[in-house]
mmCIF file of C-alpha atoms in Angstrom:
data_model
loop_
_atom_site.group_PDB
_atom_site.id
_atom_site.type_symbol
_atom_site.label_atom_id
_atom_site.label_comp_id
_atom_site.label_asym_id
_atom_site.label_seq_id
_atom_site.Cartn_x
_atom_site.Cartn_y
_atom_site.Cartn_z
ATOM 1 C CA MET K 28 27.020 6.425 1.401
ATOM 2 C CA GLU K 29 23.666 4.826 2.287
ATOM 3 C CA GLY K 30 24.839 4.335 5.887
ATOM 4 C CA PHE K 31 25.796 8.030 6.003
ATOM 5 C CA MET K 32 22.354 8.974 4.678
ATOM 6 C CA LEU K 33 20.709 6.974 7.477
ATOM 7 C CA CYS K 34 22.716 8.977 10.032
ATOM 8 C CA LYS K 35 21.289 12.173 8.564
ATOM 9 C CA ILE K 36 17.663 11.144 9.135
ATOM 10 C CA SER K 37 15.932 13.749 11.286
ATOM 11 C CA LYS K 38 13.360 13.118 13.991
ATOM 12 C CA LYS K 39 10.853 15.061 11.902
ATOM 13 C CA GLN K 40 11.363 12.680 8.958
ATOM 14 C CA LEU K 41 11.001 9.618 11.168
ATOM 15 C CA VAL K 42 7.860 10.906 12.904
ATOM 16 C CA LEU K 43 6.292 11.900 9.560
ATOM 17 C CA TYR K 44 7.127 8.497 8.075
ATOM 18 C CA LEU K 45 5.712 6.498 11.000
ATOM 19 C CA LEU K 46 2.627 8.741 11.187
ATOM 20 C CA GLY K 47 2.045 8.260 7.471
ATOM 21 C CA MET K 48 2.531 4.509 7.814
ATOM 22 C CA ASN K 49 -0.076 4.389 10.591
ATOM 23 C CA ILE K 50 -2.608 6.441 8.619
ATOM 24 C CA MET K 51 -2.018 4.353 5.473
ATOM 25 C CA SER K 52 -2.386 1.088 7.425
ATOM 26 C CA LEU K 53 -5.650 2.278 8.975
ATOM 27 C CA GLY K 54 -6.937 3.241 5.531
ATOM 28 C CA ILE K 55 -5.971 -0.142 4.089
ATOM 29 C CA LEU K 56 -7.676 -1.990 6.936
ATOM 30 C CA LEU K 57 -10.786 0.189 6.814
ATOM 31 C CA SER K 58 -11.300 -0.713 3.144
ATOM 32 C CA THR K 59 -11.859 -4.334 4.199
ATOM 33 C CA ARG K 60 -14.838 -3.251 6.338
ATOM 34 C CA THR K 61 -16.717 -1.808 3.359
ATOM 35 C CA HIS K 62 -17.456 -5.137 1.578
ATOM 36 C CA LEU K 63 -17.138 -3.208 -1.686
ATOM 37 C CA GLY K 64 -13.642 -4.342 -2.644
ATOM 38 C CA VAL K 65 -10.166 -3.251 -1.594
ATOM 39 C CA ALA K 66 -7.503 -1.332 -3.544
ATOM 40 C CA ALA K 67 -5.635 -3.230 -6.250
ATOM 41 C CA ILE K 68 -2.359 -3.259 -4.295
ATOM 42 C CA SER K 69 -4.165 -4.818 -1.298
ATOM 43 C CA SER K 70 -6.362 -7.266 -3.206
ATOM 44 C CA VAL K 71 -3.882 -10.153 -3.333
ATOM 45 C CA ALA K 72 -3.006 -9.958 0.373
ATOM 46 C CA TYR K 73 -6.639 -9.588 1.427
ATOM 47 C CA SER K 74 -7.910 -12.464 -0.714
ATOM 48 C CA TYR K 75 -5.122 -14.821 0.350
ATOM 49 C CA SER K 76 -5.631 -13.947 4.013
ATOM 50 C CA THR K 77 -9.145 -15.294 3.456
ATOM 51 C CA PHE K 78 -8.033 -18.357 1.492
ATOM 52 C CA LEU K 79 -5.270 -19.329 3.940
ATOM 53 C CA HIS K 80 -7.042 -18.214 7.146
ATOM 54 C CA ILE K 81 -4.221 -15.925 8.221
ATOM 55 C CA SER K 82 -4.344 -12.304 9.319
ATOM 56 C CA PHE K 83 -4.496 -9.568 6.710
ATOM 57 C CA GLY K 84 -1.326 -8.041 8.133
ATOM 58 C CA THR K 85 0.552 -11.336 7.866
ATOM 59 C CA ALA K 86 -0.581 -11.826 4.264
ATOM 60 C CA ASN K 87 0.464 -8.255 3.463
ATOM 61 C CA PHE K 88 3.909 -8.863 4.970
ATOM 62 C CA ILE K 89 4.359 -12.060 2.927
ATOM 63 C CA LEU K 90 3.335 -10.240 -0.257
ATOM 64 C CA TYR K 91 5.808 -7.419 0.471
ATOM 65 C CA ILE K 92 8.586 -9.967 1.024
ATOM 66 C CA LEU K 93 7.740 -11.463 -2.388
ATOM 67 C CA PHE K 94 7.939 -7.983 -3.920
ATOM 68 C CA ILE K 95 11.350 -7.431 -2.295
ATOM 69 C CA THR K 96 12.567 -10.815 -3.551
ATOM 70 C CA VAL K 97 11.455 -10.033 -7.106
ATOM 71 C CA GLN K 98 13.293 -6.706 -6.920
ATOM 72 C CA ALA K 99 16.488 -8.474 -5.836
ATOM 73 C CA VAL K 100 16.164 -10.920 -8.739
ATOM 74 C CA LEU K 101 15.519 -8.158 -11.283
ATOM 75 C CA LEU K 102 18.379 -6.012 -9.988
ATOM 76 C CA LYS K 103 20.648 -9.055 -9.499
ATOM 77 C CA SER K 104 21.681 -7.726 -6.104
ATOM 78 C CA PHE K 105 20.358 -7.216 -2.588
ATOM 79 C CA SER K 106 21.169 -3.633 -1.694
ATOM 80 C CA TYR K 107 20.852 -1.851 1.624
ATOM 81 C CA LYS K 108 17.730 -0.091 0.323
ATOM 82 C CA LEU K 109 16.097 -3.461 -0.340
ATOM 83 C CA PHE K 110 17.072 -4.691 3.118
ATOM 84 C CA LEU K 111 15.435 -1.645 4.728
ATOM 85 C CA GLN K 112 12.149 -2.494 3.026
ATOM 86 C CA ILE K 113 11.906 -5.617 5.219
ATOM 87 C CA PRO K 114 11.340 -3.834 8.569
ATOM 88 C CA MET K 115 9.029 -1.431 6.754
ATOM 89 C CA ALA K 116 7.007 -4.402 5.458
ATOM 90 C CA PHE K 117 6.886 -5.895 8.959
ATOM 91 C CA LEU K 118 5.670 -2.648 10.530
ATOM 92 C CA VAL K 119 2.908 -2.151 7.955
ATOM 93 C CA GLY K 120 1.716 -5.717 8.529
ATOM 94 C CA ALA K 121 1.811 -5.205 12.301
ATOM 95 C CA PHE K 122 -0.076 -1.895 12.116
ATOM 96 C CA ILE K 123 -2.731 -3.444 9.871
ATOM 97 C CA ASP K 124 -3.271 -6.261 12.375
ATOM 98 C CA VAL K 125 -3.440 -3.809 15.292
ATOM 99 C CA TYR K 126 -6.133 -1.783 13.512
ATOM 100 C CA ASP K 127 -7.866 -5.015 12.513
ATOM 101 C CA PHE K 128 -8.161 -5.759 16.237
ATOM 102 C CA ILE K 129 -9.315 -2.233 17.140
ATOM 103 C CA VAL K 130 -11.785 -1.506 14.316
ATOM 104 C CA PRO K 131 -14.947 -3.598 14.749
ATOM 105 C CA ILE K 132 -16.169 -5.881 11.974
ATOM 106 C CA LEU K 133 -19.050 -4.119 10.268
ATOM 107 C CA ASN K 134 -21.906 -5.139 8.005
ATOM 108 C CA PRO K 135 -22.718 -1.766 6.405
ATOM 109 C CA ASP K 136 -25.421 -1.079 3.864
ATOM 110 C CA PHE K 137 -24.299 0.302 0.499
ATOM 111 C CA SER K 138 -24.461 3.972 1.515
ATOM 112 C CA PHE K 139 -22.449 3.551 4.697
ATOM 113 C CA GLY K 140 -20.077 1.156 2.940
ATOM 114 C CA LEU K 141 -19.448 3.796 0.267
ATOM 115 C CA PHE K 142 -18.763 6.381 2.968
ATOM 116 C CA LEU K 143 -16.259 4.025 4.628
ATOM 117 C CA LEU K 144 -14.662 3.355 1.252
ATOM 118 C CA ILE K 145 -14.155 7.059 0.535
ATOM 119 C CA LEU K 146 -12.796 7.575 4.059
ATOM 120 C CA SER K 147 -10.405 4.633 3.705
ATOM 121 C CA ASN K 148 -9.139 5.949 0.371
ATOM 122 C CA ILE K 149 -8.595 9.437 1.773
ATOM 123 C CA LEU K 150 -6.679 8.042 4.771
ATOM 124 C CA THR K 151 -4.584 5.824 2.508
ATOM 125 C CA GLY K 152 -3.781 8.753 0.224
ATOM 126 C CA ILE K 153 -2.802 11.030 3.127
ATOM 127 C CA GLY K 154 -0.631 8.253 4.577
ATOM 128 C CA VAL K 155 1.118 7.649 1.261
ATOM 129 C CA TYR K 156 1.701 11.398 0.893
ATOM 130 C CA ALA K 157 3.257 11.690 4.370
ATOM 131 C CA MET K 158 5.545 8.695 3.787
ATOM 132 C CA THR K 159 6.625 10.089 0.426
ATOM 133 C CA LYS K 160 7.364 13.514 1.906
ATOM 134 C CA ALA K 161 9.462 11.919 4.659
ATOM 135 C CA ASN K 162 11.737 10.729 1.822
ATOM 136 C CA LEU K 163 12.976 7.592 3.583
ATOM 137 C CA ILE K 164 12.139 4.037 2.515
ATOM 138 C CA LEU K 165 9.886 3.416 -0.465
ATOM 139 C CA ASP K 166 7.207 0.837 0.307
ATOM 140 C CA PRO K 167 7.670 -2.494 -1.557
ATOM 141 C CA GLY K 168 4.458 -1.993 -3.537
ATOM 142 C CA ASN K 169 5.804 1.166 -5.160
ATOM 143 C CA ALA K 170 9.442 0.070 -5.034
ATOM 144 C CA ILE K 171 8.798 -2.962 -7.235
ATOM 145 C CA VAL K 172 7.167 -0.724 -9.858
ATOM 146 C CA GLU K 173 10.148 1.635 -9.680
ATOM 147 C CA THR K 174 12.459 -1.362 -10.164
ATOM 148 C CA LEU K 175 10.434 -2.463 -13.178
ATOM 149 C CA CYS K 176 10.844 1.063 -14.568
ATOM 150 C CA GLN K 177 14.620 0.748 -14.276
ATOM 151 C CA VAL K 178 14.683 -2.677 -15.920
ATOM 152 C CA LEU K 179 12.089 -2.092 -18.652
ATOM 153 C CA HIS K 180 12.837 1.608 -19.215
ATOM 154 C CA LYS K 181 9.182 2.602 -19.026
ATOM 155 C CA PRO K 182 7.469 5.514 -17.170
ATOM 156 C CA PHE K 183 6.240 4.886 -13.615
ATOM 157 C CA SER K 184 2.598 5.740 -14.377
ATOM 158 C CA TYR K 185 2.600 3.426 -17.419
ATOM 159 C CA LEU K 186 3.840 0.433 -15.413
ATOM 160 C CA ARG K 187 1.868 1.231 -12.245
ATOM 161 C CA ILE K 188 -1.449 0.978 -14.086
ATOM 162 C CA ARG K 189 -0.469 -2.327 -15.681
ATOM 163 C CA PHE K 190 0.934 -3.650 -12.418
ATOM 164 C CA ASP K 191 -2.317 -2.882 -10.573
ATOM 165 C CA ILE K 192 -4.397 -4.494 -13.328
ATOM 166 C CA SER K 193 -2.191 -7.602 -13.116
ATOM 167 C CA LEU K 194 -2.735 -7.810 -9.348
ATOM 168 C CA VAL K 195 -6.503 -7.515 -9.748
ATOM 169 C CA LEU K 196 -6.606 -10.192 -12.467
ATOM 170 C CA PHE K 197 -4.466 -12.490 -10.322
ATOM 171 C CA THR K 198 -6.814 -11.937 -7.369
ATOM 172 C CA ILE K 199 -9.899 -12.673 -9.467
ATOM 173 C CA LEU K 200 -8.404 -15.845 -10.972
ATOM 174 C CA SER K 201 -7.193 -17.028 -7.555
ATOM 175 C CA GLY K 202 -10.668 -16.627 -6.095
ATOM 176 C CA LEU K 203 -12.386 -18.414 -8.972
ATOM 177 C CA ILE K 204 -9.918 -21.312 -8.822
ATOM 178 C CA LEU K 205 -9.630 -21.708 -5.050
ATOM 179 C CA VAL K 206 -13.090 -20.842 -3.724
ATOM 180 C CA GLN K 207 -15.149 -20.451 -6.913
ATOM 181 C CA LYS K 208 -15.932 -16.791 -6.261
ATOM 182 C CA VAL K 209 -14.307 -13.379 -6.474
ATOM 183 C CA VAL K 210 -12.879 -12.141 -3.165
ATOM 184 C CA GLY K 211 -11.626 -8.623 -2.428
ATOM 185 C CA VAL K 212 -12.367 -7.098 -5.830
ATOM 186 C CA GLY K 213 -15.403 -4.916 -6.489
ATOM 187 C CA LEU K 214 -16.629 -1.375 -6.991
ATOM 188 C CA GLY K 215 -14.251 -0.214 -4.287
ATOM 189 C CA THR K 216 -11.270 -1.475 -6.269
ATOM 190 C CA VAL K 217 -12.222 0.738 -9.209
ATOM 191 C CA ILE K 218 -12.905 3.783 -7.018
ATOM 192 C CA SER K 219 -9.626 3.300 -5.133
ATOM 193 C CA ALA K 220 -7.640 3.311 -8.369
ATOM 194 C CA TYR K 221 -8.798 6.888 -8.912
ATOM 195 C CA LEU K 222 -9.357 8.316 -5.438
ATOM 196 C CA ILE K 223 -6.102 7.371 -3.672
ATOM 197 C CA GLY K 224 -3.961 9.062 -6.305
ATOM 198 C CA LYS K 225 -6.241 12.099 -6.330
ATOM 199 C CA THR K 226 -6.000 12.357 -2.529
ATOM 200 C CA VAL K 227 -2.195 12.320 -2.679
ATOM 201 C CA GLY K 228 -2.235 15.166 -5.210
ATOM 202 C CA LEU K 229 -4.873 17.186 -3.325
ATOM 203 C CA THR K 230 -3.022 16.786 -0.012
ATOM 204 C CA ASP K 231 0.156 18.037 -1.658
ATOM 205 C CA ARG K 232 -1.625 21.133 -3.004
ATOM 206 C CA ILE K 233 -3.237 21.902 0.365
ATOM 207 C CA VAL K 234 0.041 21.549 2.257
ATOM 208 C CA GLU K 235 1.926 23.701 -0.255
ATOM 209 C CA ARG K 236 -0.793 26.384 -0.076
ATOM 210 C CA TYR K 237 -0.464 26.661 3.712
ATOM 211 C CA ARG K 238 3.317 26.773 3.481
ATOM 212 C CA LYS K 239 3.209 29.978 1.428
#
């Protein structure tokens, strides 16, 4: 059945998904140029890319693979849907590293940093919206929360908030233990928790309005 579904994927779905992935990856990377803190879902990968001296994209790919592995353990199986998350994880990591090479390293003041942060959140939200509308592969960051919902029988929003808080706490503790300072978490992390979700909702309303 899943193989049949793959055959039914349209070019429009694929283009929308890849476009959304590119926009989301650019937004994720741009948040690292603000020096105000990255989104909760990116905080672990960003901080460990600093600790281990590896690229942000590579760290993000490793984190996604961990998420996929945890899903397999929780579900006690490795389905085709889980397998398809692997190339998705690789592409996101690759796109992040490409944009990391293209976008110059900045040292913005607070005002410009805040502007970049808002822009990065808007891009991330639009990218997430496009990928969701394509209705193909769920990214590992959201897929693991969905898996937790199935296992724990809790609402997605309830577990997503707690999952993000857990990631942020893990990032903070890792920084304090490994380098004796907090890396990747700041004002931007708090703003991202609100703004990315709002952007997804606003984009949906705008698109639906123009469809009528």
